[in-house]
Short mmCIF file of C-alpha atoms and ligand atoms in Angstrom, two decimals:
data_model
loop_
_atom_site.label_atom_id
_atom_site.label_comp_id
_atom_site.label_asym_id
_atom_site.label_seq_id
_atom_site.Cartn_x
_atom_site.Cartn_y
_atom_site.Cartn_z
CA MET A 116 1.31 33.78 -22.49
CA THR A 117 3.38 36.85 -23.37
CA GLU A 118 6.00 38.59 -21.33
CA PRO A 119 4.89 41.96 -19.92
CA ALA A 120 6.71 45.03 -21.27
CA THR A 121 8.29 45.86 -17.94
CA SER A 122 9.43 43.09 -15.65
CA ARG A 123 8.51 43.72 -12.04
CA ILE A 124 11.85 43.34 -10.33
CA ASP A 125 15.29 42.24 -11.36
CA ASP A 126 15.55 38.43 -11.06
CA ALA A 127 18.59 38.40 -8.84
CA CYS A 128 17.07 40.63 -6.22
CA ALA A 129 13.67 38.96 -6.64
CA THR A 130 15.12 35.83 -5.08
CA ALA A 131 17.47 37.39 -2.49
CA ASN A 132 16.41 36.66 1.12
CA ARG A 133 12.86 35.94 0.20
CA ARG A 134 10.61 33.92 2.46
CA VAL A 135 8.75 30.76 1.57
CA HIS A 136 5.90 29.14 3.47
CA VAL A 137 5.18 25.51 2.58
CA ILE A 138 1.91 23.74 3.41
CA THR A 139 2.13 19.97 3.05
CA TYR A 140 -0.69 17.48 2.51
CA GLY A 141 -0.54 13.77 1.75
CA CYS A 142 1.96 11.09 2.58
CA GLN A 143 5.41 11.15 4.16
CA MET A 144 6.93 11.39 0.72
CA ASN A 145 5.38 14.82 0.38
CA VAL A 146 6.78 15.78 3.80
CA TYR A 147 10.20 14.70 2.55
CA ASP A 148 9.74 16.55 -0.76
CA SER A 149 8.79 19.74 1.11
CA ARG A 150 12.16 19.56 2.88
CA ARG A 151 13.86 19.22 -0.51
CA ILE A 152 11.92 22.27 -1.79
CA VAL A 153 13.15 24.34 1.16
CA GLN A 154 16.65 23.02 0.50
CA VAL A 155 16.60 23.93 -3.22
CA LEU A 156 15.28 27.41 -2.43
CA GLY A 157 17.74 27.79 0.47
CA ALA A 158 20.59 27.44 -2.00
CA GLU A 159 19.13 30.51 -3.78
CA GLY A 160 18.97 32.62 -0.62
CA TRP A 161 15.39 31.88 0.41
CA VAL A 162 14.45 31.20 4.01
CA GLU A 163 11.49 29.24 5.32
CA THR A 164 8.82 30.97 7.39
CA ALA A 165 6.12 29.35 9.51
CA ASP A 166 3.94 32.46 9.09
CA PRO A 167 2.12 32.77 5.75
CA ALA A 168 1.66 36.50 6.37
CA MET A 169 5.46 36.93 6.21
CA ALA A 170 5.88 34.94 2.98
CA ASP A 171 6.77 36.05 -0.54
CA LEU A 172 5.91 32.60 -1.82
CA ILE A 173 3.29 30.18 -0.49
CA LEU A 174 3.51 26.64 -1.80
CA VAL A 175 0.93 23.94 -1.29
CA ASN A 176 2.42 20.47 -1.67
CA SER A 177 -0.68 18.53 -2.58
CA CYS A 178 -2.07 14.99 -2.55
CA SER A 179 -4.50 13.55 -5.11
CA VAL A 180 -4.97 10.08 -3.66
CA ARG A 181 -8.59 10.93 -2.86
CA ASP A 182 -10.94 13.66 -4.02
CA ARG A 183 -11.25 15.42 -0.67
CA PRO A 184 -7.52 16.16 -0.15
CA GLU A 185 -7.57 17.58 -3.66
CA LYS A 186 -10.40 20.00 -2.83
CA LYS A 187 -8.58 21.02 0.34
CA ILE A 188 -5.77 22.82 -1.48
CA LEU A 189 -8.08 25.18 -3.28
CA GLY A 190 -9.87 25.91 -0.02
CA THR A 191 -6.53 26.60 1.64
CA LEU A 192 -5.34 28.97 -1.06
CA SER A 193 -8.61 30.86 -1.29
CA ARG A 194 -8.49 31.45 2.47
CA LEU A 195 -4.99 32.91 2.06
CA LEU A 196 -6.06 35.14 -0.82
CA PRO A 197 -6.41 38.31 1.31
CA LEU A 198 -2.64 38.06 1.93
CA LYS A 199 -2.10 38.46 -1.80
CA GLU A 200 -4.13 41.64 -1.83
CA ALA A 201 -2.07 43.00 1.07
CA HIS A 202 1.27 42.00 -0.49
CA PRO A 203 1.17 42.22 -4.30
CA GLY A 204 4.57 40.50 -4.67
CA LEU A 205 3.27 37.33 -3.01
CA ARG A 206 3.15 34.29 -5.32
CA PHE A 207 1.03 31.17 -4.87
CA GLY A 208 2.27 27.81 -6.09
CA VAL A 209 0.86 24.29 -6.17
CA CYS A 210 3.21 21.32 -6.30
CA GLY A 211 2.96 17.60 -5.55
CA CYS A 212 0.45 15.15 -6.95
CA VAL A 213 -2.51 17.46 -7.72
CA ALA A 214 -0.08 19.70 -9.62
CA GLN A 215 1.14 16.66 -11.55
CA GLN A 216 -2.40 15.54 -12.26
CA HIS A 217 -3.84 18.84 -13.50
CA GLY A 218 -0.80 20.82 -14.71
CA ASP A 219 -1.74 23.80 -16.90
CA ALA A 220 -5.43 23.30 -16.19
CA LEU A 221 -4.84 24.59 -12.66
CA LEU A 222 -3.50 27.87 -14.04
CA ASP A 223 -6.48 28.14 -16.39
CA LYS A 224 -9.00 27.38 -13.68
CA VAL A 225 -7.55 29.31 -10.73
CA PRO A 226 -6.43 32.84 -11.60
CA TYR A 227 -4.53 33.42 -8.37
CA ILE A 228 -2.15 30.47 -8.81
CA ASP A 229 1.17 31.67 -10.23
CA LEU A 230 3.12 28.45 -10.52
CA VAL A 231 2.48 24.73 -10.74
CA PHE A 232 5.18 22.07 -10.67
CA GLY A 233 5.22 18.30 -10.38
CA PRO A 234 7.18 16.07 -7.98
CA ASP A 235 9.89 15.47 -10.61
CA ARG A 236 10.40 19.19 -11.19
CA ILE A 237 11.51 20.40 -7.74
CA ALA A 238 15.04 21.10 -8.99
CA ASP A 239 13.57 23.44 -11.63
CA LEU A 240 11.98 25.67 -9.00
CA PRO A 241 14.57 28.49 -9.18
CA ALA A 242 14.10 28.69 -12.97
CA ILE A 243 10.31 28.65 -12.58
CA LEU A 244 10.51 31.46 -10.03
CA ALA A 245 12.71 33.50 -12.32
CA SER A 246 9.91 33.41 -14.92
CA THR A 247 7.13 34.15 -12.45
CA GLY A 248 9.24 37.04 -11.15
CA LYS A 249 8.85 38.50 -14.63
CA GLY A 250 5.08 38.17 -14.32
CA LEU A 251 4.77 34.91 -16.26
CA ARG A 252 2.60 32.17 -14.84
CA GLN A 253 4.34 28.82 -15.14
CA SER A 254 3.46 25.14 -15.11
CA ARG A 255 6.05 22.35 -15.33
CA THR A 256 4.90 18.82 -14.84
CA THR A 257 7.02 16.58 -17.04
CA LEU A 258 7.66 13.22 -15.40
CA ASP A 259 11.20 12.02 -16.02
CA ALA A 260 11.73 8.72 -17.81
CA PRO A 261 12.97 6.21 -15.19
CA ALA A 262 16.44 6.10 -16.79
CA ASP A 263 16.76 9.91 -16.55
CA TYR A 264 15.41 10.36 -13.05
CA THR A 265 17.85 11.73 -10.49
CA PHE A 266 17.09 11.94 -6.79
CA LEU A 267 17.63 15.29 -5.12
CA ASP A 268 20.52 15.37 -2.68
CA VAL A 269 19.81 15.24 1.00
CA ASP A 270 21.38 18.17 2.81
CA PRO A 271 21.82 16.92 6.39
CA SER A 272 22.18 20.50 7.63
CA VAL A 273 18.40 21.01 7.21
CA GLU A 274 17.78 18.15 9.66
CA THR A 275 17.50 19.35 13.22
CA GLY A 276 15.70 16.48 14.92
CA ALA A 277 16.46 13.00 16.22
CA THR A 278 14.39 11.39 13.47
CA SER A 279 14.43 11.78 9.73
CA PHE A 280 12.67 10.51 6.62
CA LEU A 281 14.71 9.26 3.70
CA THR A 282 13.24 8.47 0.29
CA ILE A 283 14.78 5.32 -1.16
CA MET A 284 12.58 4.98 -4.23
CA LYS A 285 10.04 6.93 -6.20
CA GLY A 286 6.93 5.90 -8.09
CA CYS A 287 5.13 2.58 -8.14
CA ASP A 288 4.74 -0.26 -10.64
CA ARG A 289 1.84 -2.02 -8.90
CA PHE A 290 -1.13 -0.22 -10.49
CA CYS A 291 -3.75 -1.23 -7.92
CA ALA A 292 -7.12 -0.64 -9.59
CA TYR A 293 -8.18 2.31 -7.41
CA CYS A 294 -4.86 4.12 -7.13
CA ILE A 295 -3.65 7.28 -8.85
CA VAL A 296 -0.09 7.15 -7.49
CA PRO A 297 1.57 5.37 -10.47
CA TYR A 298 0.09 8.05 -12.75
CA VAL A 299 1.15 11.09 -10.72
CA ARG A 300 4.50 9.77 -9.45
CA GLY A 301 5.48 7.64 -12.41
CA ARG A 302 7.14 4.26 -12.59
CA GLN A 303 9.30 2.87 -9.84
CA VAL A 304 12.90 4.07 -9.63
CA SER A 305 15.17 2.89 -6.79
CA LYS A 306 17.90 5.08 -5.37
CA PRO A 307 21.27 3.32 -5.64
CA ALA A 308 22.07 1.43 -2.42
CA ASP A 309 25.50 3.02 -1.90
CA ARG A 310 23.91 6.43 -2.07
CA VAL A 311 21.22 5.46 0.46
CA LEU A 312 23.96 4.19 2.79
CA ALA A 313 25.98 7.39 2.37
CA GLU A 314 22.89 9.50 3.12
CA VAL A 315 22.02 7.51 6.25
CA THR A 316 25.62 7.92 7.43
CA SER A 317 25.50 11.68 6.82
CA LEU A 318 22.21 11.98 8.72
CA VAL A 319 23.64 10.06 11.69
CA ALA A 320 26.63 12.42 11.64
CA VAL A 321 24.32 15.42 12.34
CA GLY A 322 22.54 13.69 15.23
CA VAL A 323 19.75 11.72 13.57
CA ARG A 324 19.13 8.49 15.54
CA GLU A 325 16.13 7.09 13.71
CA VAL A 326 15.55 6.94 9.97
CA THR A 327 12.25 6.05 8.27
CA LEU A 328 12.84 4.77 4.75
CA LEU A 329 10.19 5.98 2.33
CA GLY A 330 8.68 4.61 -0.85
CA GLN A 331 5.19 3.69 -2.10
CA ASN A 332 6.21 0.04 -2.00
CA VAL A 333 9.62 -0.22 -0.38
CA ASN A 334 9.43 -4.03 -0.49
CA ALA A 335 9.91 -3.78 -4.26
CA TYR A 336 13.09 -1.72 -3.79
CA GLY A 337 15.74 -2.76 -6.32
CA LYS A 338 13.36 -4.70 -8.57
CA ASP A 339 13.90 -2.04 -11.25
CA ARG A 340 17.68 -2.58 -11.00
CA PRO A 341 18.15 -6.31 -11.59
CA GLY A 342 21.21 -7.77 -9.92
CA GLU A 343 21.39 -4.86 -7.47
CA THR A 344 20.68 -4.85 -3.75
CA ASP A 345 17.12 -5.83 -2.80
CA PHE A 346 15.15 -4.45 0.14
CA PRO A 347 16.04 -7.04 2.82
CA SER A 348 19.75 -6.64 1.94
CA LEU A 349 19.50 -2.84 1.95
CA LEU A 350 17.73 -2.89 5.31
CA SER A 351 20.39 -5.16 6.80
CA ARG A 352 23.14 -2.82 5.60
CA ILE A 353 21.37 0.28 6.93
CA ALA A 354 20.70 -1.37 10.29
CA GLY A 355 24.47 -1.81 10.62
CA VAL A 356 25.33 1.91 10.24
CA PRO A 357 27.17 2.85 13.46
CA GLY A 358 25.21 5.30 15.62
CA LEU A 359 21.83 4.61 13.98
CA ARG A 360 19.57 3.35 16.75
CA ARG A 361 16.38 2.67 14.82
CA VAL A 362 15.22 2.11 11.29
CA ARG A 363 11.60 1.96 10.09
CA PHE A 364 10.04 1.85 6.63
CA VAL A 365 6.76 2.76 4.91
CA THR A 366 4.90 1.60 2.89
CA SER A 367 4.88 -2.12 2.26
CA HIS A 368 2.83 -4.13 -0.18
CA PRO A 369 1.78 -7.54 1.26
CA ALA A 370 2.53 -9.41 -1.98
CA ASP A 371 6.12 -8.12 -1.93
CA ALA A 372 6.67 -8.60 1.83
CA ASP A 373 8.54 -11.88 1.60
CA ASP A 374 9.77 -14.22 4.35
CA ARG A 375 13.31 -12.85 4.17
CA LEU A 376 12.03 -9.37 4.97
CA LEU A 377 9.59 -10.39 7.71
CA ASP A 378 12.19 -12.60 9.40
CA LEU A 379 14.53 -9.61 9.78
CA PHE A 380 12.26 -8.36 12.57
CA GLY A 381 13.68 -9.71 15.77
CA THR A 382 17.10 -10.34 14.23
CA LEU A 383 18.28 -6.81 13.35
CA PRO A 384 18.57 -4.90 16.65
CA ALA A 385 18.04 -1.51 14.92
CA LEU A 386 14.89 -2.61 13.08
CA ALA A 387 12.06 -1.16 15.20
CA GLU A 388 9.09 -3.44 15.89
CA PHE A 389 6.50 -1.65 13.80
CA LEU A 390 5.07 -2.61 10.42
CA HIS A 391 2.51 -0.77 8.33
CA LEU A 392 1.08 -3.36 5.94
CA PRO A 393 -1.94 -2.00 4.04
CA VAL A 394 -4.55 -4.70 3.39
CA GLN A 395 -7.39 -2.57 1.85
CA SER A 396 -10.11 -5.26 2.21
CA GLY A 397 -10.79 -8.58 3.91
CA SER A 398 -12.77 -9.95 0.95
CA ASP A 399 -10.99 -12.09 -1.63
CA SER A 400 -13.31 -10.96 -4.41
CA VAL A 401 -12.77 -7.26 -3.61
CA LEU A 402 -9.01 -7.83 -3.33
CA ALA A 403 -9.08 -9.44 -6.77
CA ARG A 404 -11.06 -6.52 -8.23
CA MET A 405 -8.57 -4.15 -6.61
CA ARG A 406 -5.74 -6.13 -8.27
CA ARG A 407 -3.90 -6.50 -5.00
CA GLY A 408 -2.42 -9.92 -5.78
CA TYR A 409 -3.15 -11.72 -2.48
CA THR A 410 -6.05 -13.26 -0.57
CA ALA A 411 -7.19 -12.50 2.98
CA ALA A 412 -5.70 -15.84 4.14
CA GLN A 413 -2.35 -15.04 2.52
CA TYR A 414 -2.37 -11.63 4.18
CA LEU A 415 -3.11 -13.12 7.61
CA GLU A 416 -0.30 -15.61 7.04
CA ARG A 417 2.10 -12.63 6.49
CA LEU A 418 0.98 -11.21 9.85
CA ALA A 419 1.48 -14.58 11.56
CA ARG A 420 4.96 -14.85 10.06
CA VAL A 421 6.09 -11.43 11.26
CA ARG A 422 4.56 -12.06 14.70
CA ARG A 423 6.58 -15.29 14.96
CA ALA A 424 9.71 -13.23 14.22
CA ALA A 425 8.79 -10.40 16.63
CA PRO A 426 5.85 -11.35 18.90
CA ASP A 427 5.35 -7.84 20.30
CA ILE A 428 5.43 -6.04 16.93
CA ALA A 429 2.86 -3.27 16.40
CA LEU A 430 0.93 -3.67 13.17
CA SER A 431 -0.98 -1.02 11.31
CA THR A 432 -2.92 -1.08 8.06
CA ASP A 433 -5.09 0.79 5.56
CA PHE A 434 -8.62 -0.08 4.40
CA ILE A 435 -10.84 1.24 1.65
CA VAL A 436 -14.59 0.77 2.12
CA GLY A 437 -17.19 1.02 -0.63
CA PHE A 438 -14.98 -0.08 -3.52
CA PRO A 439 -17.22 -0.43 -6.64
CA GLY A 440 -19.56 -3.39 -6.27
CA GLU A 441 -18.69 -4.02 -2.59
CA THR A 442 -21.62 -6.02 -1.16
CA ASP A 443 -22.67 -6.33 2.48
CA GLU A 444 -21.13 -9.84 2.53
CA GLU A 445 -17.85 -8.54 1.16
CA PHE A 446 -17.78 -5.82 3.79
CA GLU A 447 -18.54 -8.38 6.52
CA ALA A 448 -15.38 -10.21 5.39
CA THR A 449 -13.43 -7.02 6.10
CA LEU A 450 -14.84 -6.91 9.65
CA ARG A 451 -13.89 -10.58 10.16
CA LEU A 452 -10.33 -9.90 9.04
CA VAL A 453 -10.08 -6.97 11.47
CA GLU A 454 -11.32 -9.20 14.33
CA GLU A 455 -8.72 -11.78 13.51
CA ALA A 456 -5.74 -9.55 12.67
CA ARG A 457 -5.74 -7.53 15.95
CA PHE A 458 -4.10 -4.46 14.40
CA ASP A 459 -2.66 -1.83 16.72
CA SER A 460 -3.86 0.97 14.46
CA MET A 461 -5.61 1.57 11.20
CA PHE A 462 -6.29 4.21 8.57
CA SER A 463 -9.55 3.74 6.73
CA PHE A 464 -11.05 5.62 3.83
CA LYS A 465 -14.20 5.78 1.74
CA TYR A 466 -13.46 4.79 -1.84
CA SER A 467 -12.94 7.81 -4.05
CA SER A 468 -12.96 7.34 -7.82
CA ARG A 469 -9.72 8.63 -9.37
CA PRO A 470 -9.56 9.64 -13.02
CA GLY A 471 -7.48 7.41 -15.25
CA THR A 472 -7.45 4.41 -12.90
CA LEU A 473 -8.84 1.01 -13.83
CA ALA A 474 -11.56 1.19 -11.16
CA ALA A 475 -12.78 4.53 -12.55
CA GLN A 476 -14.10 2.57 -15.55
CA THR A 477 -16.60 0.91 -13.19
CA ARG A 478 -19.47 2.90 -11.72
CA ASP A 479 -18.82 4.19 -8.19
CA ASP A 480 -22.04 2.45 -7.14
CA VAL A 481 -21.86 2.16 -3.35
CA PRO A 482 -24.02 5.06 -2.08
CA GLU A 483 -22.21 7.66 0.00
CA ALA A 484 -24.41 6.93 3.05
CA ARG A 485 -23.51 3.21 2.90
CA LYS A 486 -19.81 4.05 2.59
CA ALA A 487 -20.11 6.30 5.65
CA GLU A 488 -21.96 3.61 7.62
CA ARG A 489 -19.35 0.95 6.74
CA LEU A 490 -16.50 3.29 7.63
CA ALA A 491 -18.08 4.02 11.02
CA ARG A 492 -18.61 0.30 11.77
CA LEU A 493 -15.04 -0.51 10.80
CA GLN A 494 -13.61 2.31 12.88
CA THR A 495 -15.71 1.47 15.92
CA LEU A 496 -14.56 -2.14 15.78
CA GLN A 497 -10.91 -1.12 15.44
CA ASP A 498 -11.17 1.51 18.20
CA GLY A 499 -11.98 -1.25 20.69
CA ILE A 500 -9.10 -3.41 19.44
CA SER A 501 -6.69 -0.45 19.49
CA ARG A 502 -7.62 0.27 23.12
CA GLU A 503 -7.07 -3.35 24.02
CA ARG A 504 -3.68 -3.42 22.25
CA LEU A 505 -2.61 -0.18 23.94
CA ALA A 506 -3.56 -1.50 27.38
CA ARG A 507 -0.80 -4.11 27.21
CA PHE A 508 1.78 -1.37 27.73
CA LEU A 509 0.57 -0.33 31.22
CA GLY A 510 3.34 -0.89 33.79
CA ARG A 511 5.83 -2.03 31.17
CA GLU A 512 9.33 -0.64 30.68
CA GLU A 513 9.84 0.68 27.17
CA GLU A 514 12.78 2.09 25.24
CA VAL A 515 11.80 5.64 24.22
CA LEU A 516 13.68 7.86 21.79
CA ILE A 517 13.20 11.47 22.90
CA GLU A 518 12.18 13.69 20.01
CA GLY A 519 11.39 17.07 21.63
CA PRO A 520 8.91 18.94 23.79
CA SER A 521 5.41 17.43 23.95
CA ARG A 522 2.65 19.12 22.01
CA ASP A 523 1.23 20.60 25.23
CA THR A 524 4.60 22.08 26.11
CA ARG A 525 5.06 23.48 22.59
CA GLN A 526 1.67 25.15 22.93
CA GLY A 527 2.70 26.89 26.13
CA GLY A 528 2.26 24.12 28.68
CA ARG A 529 -1.35 25.14 29.42
CA GLY A 530 -0.22 26.57 32.72
CA LYS A 531 1.55 23.40 33.87
CA ALA A 532 4.55 23.83 36.15
CA ILE A 533 6.34 20.76 34.81
CA LEU A 534 7.12 20.65 31.13
CA GLU A 535 6.82 17.46 29.16
CA MET A 536 8.95 15.78 26.56
CA GLN A 537 7.73 13.57 23.83
CA GLY A 538 9.29 10.47 22.38
CA ARG A 539 8.33 7.22 20.71
CA THR A 540 8.58 3.57 21.60
CA ARG A 541 10.08 1.07 19.17
CA THR A 542 6.46 0.17 18.38
CA ASN A 543 5.89 3.77 17.20
CA LEU A 544 3.71 4.90 20.08
CA THR A 545 4.01 8.44 21.36
CA VAL A 546 4.99 8.71 25.03
CA ASN A 547 4.78 11.93 27.05
CA ILE A 548 7.27 12.21 29.89
CA ALA A 549 7.50 14.86 32.61
CA THR A 550 11.14 15.61 33.43
CA ASP A 551 13.45 18.36 34.58
CA VAL A 552 16.26 17.32 32.19
CA PRO A 553 16.67 20.19 29.69
CA ILE A 554 15.30 19.30 26.29
CA GLY A 555 18.62 20.12 24.60
CA GLU A 556 20.25 17.33 26.63
CA ALA A 557 17.41 14.88 26.21
CA ARG A 558 16.67 15.17 22.48
CA GLY A 559 18.02 12.24 20.53
CA ARG A 560 18.70 10.14 23.63
CA LEU A 561 17.15 6.82 24.47
CA ALA A 562 15.51 6.40 27.87
CA ARG A 563 14.07 3.44 29.73
CA VAL A 564 10.59 4.59 30.59
CA ARG A 565 7.97 3.01 32.83
CA ILE A 566 4.51 3.40 31.31
CA ASP A 567 2.18 4.82 33.98
CA GLU A 568 -0.87 5.84 32.03
CA ILE A 569 -2.67 4.92 28.83
CA LEU A 570 -4.15 7.89 26.99
CA VAL A 571 -6.45 7.77 23.94
CA HIS A 572 -3.78 7.15 21.30
CA SER A 573 -0.63 7.62 23.32
CA LEU A 574 1.09 6.85 26.63
CA ARG A 575 2.52 8.70 29.61
CA GLY A 576 5.51 7.49 31.57
CA THR A 577 8.45 8.13 33.90
CA VAL A 578 12.11 7.91 33.00
CA LEU A 579 13.86 5.12 34.94
CA ALA A 580 17.27 5.45 33.29
CA TRP A 581 18.98 7.43 30.55
CA GLU A 582 21.26 5.98 27.96
CA ALA A 583 24.76 7.44 28.43
CA ALA A 584 25.10 10.71 26.46
N1 LIG B 1023 1.59 2.68 -1.34
C1 LIG B 1023 0.73 2.44 -0.31
C2 LIG B 1023 -0.35 3.46 -0.06
C3 LIG B 1023 -0.62 4.53 -1.01
S1 LIG B 1023 -1.94 5.61 -0.75
C4 LIG B 1023 0.16 1.06 -0.49
O1 LIG B 1023 0.44 0.39 -1.40
O2 LIG B 1023 -0.63 0.62 0.29
C5 LIG B 1023 -2.40 5.45 0.95
C6 LIG B 1023 -3.73 4.82 1.15
O3 LIG B 1023 -4.75 5.59 0.56
C7 LIG B 1023 -3.88 3.45 0.53
O4 LIG B 1023 -3.31 2.44 1.28
C8 LIG B 1023 -5.38 3.32 0.43
O5 LIG B 1023 -5.93 2.76 1.59
C9 LIG B 1023 -5.85 4.76 0.28
N2 LIG B 1023 -6.31 5.02 -1.09
C10 LIG B 1023 -5.59 4.95 -2.22
N3 LIG B 1023 -6.37 5.23 -3.29
C11 LIG B 1023 -7.61 5.45 -2.80
C12 LIG B 1023 -8.86 5.76 -3.41
N4 LIG B 1023 -8.99 5.87 -4.72
N5 LIG B 1023 -9.93 5.92 -2.60
C13 LIG B 1023 -9.83 5.79 -1.26
N6 LIG B 1023 -8.67 5.50 -0.63
C14 LIG B 1023 -7.57 5.33 -1.40
FE1 LIG B 1024 -1.04 2.70 -5.10
FE2 LIG B 1024 -0.97 0.06 -5.06
FE3 LIG B 1024 1.23 1.44 -5.66
FE4 LIG B 1024 0.30 1.48 -3.18
S1 LIG B 1024 1.09 -0.31 -4.27
S2 LIG B 1024 0.99 3.24 -4.39
S3 LIG B 1024 -1.90 1.40 -3.49
S4 LIG B 1024 -0.63 1.35 -6.87
FE1 LIG B 1025 -0.85 11.57 -2.04
FE2 LIG B 1025 0.96 11.72 -3.90
FE3 LIG B 1025 1.56 10.68 -1.55
S1 LIG B 1025 -1.14 11.19 -4.20
S2 LIG B 1025 -0.36 9.74 -0.94
S3 LIG B 1025 0.99 12.77 -1.93
S4 LIG B 1025 2.37 10.05 -3.53
#
């Protein structure tokens, strides 16, 4: 690529008070990274806009964990293409895991993409924009060596809510046979414990009451830093930060979820009773082919252990159906595990072959129609169990952390006279509450709420008492 004879605008003014619109797909880590992108650009005078038509830069933070999310980004950008025609200065960028996976090839394939950068290159964004401002298309997707990786700072001033995500590690060393994450995010690197503690403290200082710790396998936190704090110790320290009311974490790997960790539920008052523990399959042979490192019985024993520690805990999981070679009998084993486990909620996916993974060397031989049929059976079974699990909340008093206006209220209240607030129980269920307390006073406060109604995936209730402000 050569530099054009005349650069379009001077760099300094190209970045002054410009507007960025960020579209985020994928996991919570991408949500967190999108905040860091806004933060890095904010330091250069950019402001975030919720309206793509107002933007000078539209970024799609992408996910490549399955094929469909990957296709979505190109669909999204092509729909936004008319904006580029209307505003010639508008630049399109792709970041996140699809950017990491395809790099330069995205620029070659899609003429309207101006910049591509990987998850390790967020700090380089101002430099990348300086080049694109001169008309150069840019791709930067180097993954840092673990020893060189530095986590981006958390600027608590960008946090405005009662809850916040906090990345405590990046990458993954597990290499499950189907999974692209270790290739697009790199090897595991843990953020130093003192830094995590300092960040939690700074978030609490700006009003955050609940922190969700993020990592692809947070249970393995510290294993790349021998002799340093491990995850149960980190969690115990975080739970002791004054003013922090709740801590959660995602995601956990069952083989790394040891007794010490599971027994913390029920003993640390700030540790909320919710655990997402992806199982992927109920068949021992499929689990072995997936390289998950546990059997169905060992997984169920983990659930029993955590339920002994915290009997009312809400459990959620992930499943993949149609992994290469999955037989009807193997799938039946998945249904049996679901019957026995009594999960509160589940995410389930059709297997999608990912380039470069171990499983991609085996033919993706379960026909699409059979994958769809298995997914539907699994989801129907779980829907009934989810309803049954939700029903136990009717009439109960729950501690709810108020997060903001309910979705209905945000969308204009649909003509309702009484506005609603939204919060979550310790078990991570959304509760809608009608109240005349102004939202500014309620946000970030805990309330004792009586649950009056069970909705499809959420609850409705009445405040009985407020925690002192
Ligand atoms: N780190 C987490 C989850 C990472 S990806 C863990 O270890 O469980 C989130 C979910 O996407 C996975 O739990 C899995 O259910 C699903 N997933 C990952 N790769 C997939 C693939 N190739 N096809 C279909 N689903 C996949
Ligand atoms: Fe992927 Fe397995 Fe790592 Fe989860 S633990 S990110 S599924 S390789
Ligand atoms: Fe997707 Fe990357 Fe997260 S592949 S699940 S956005 S780590």
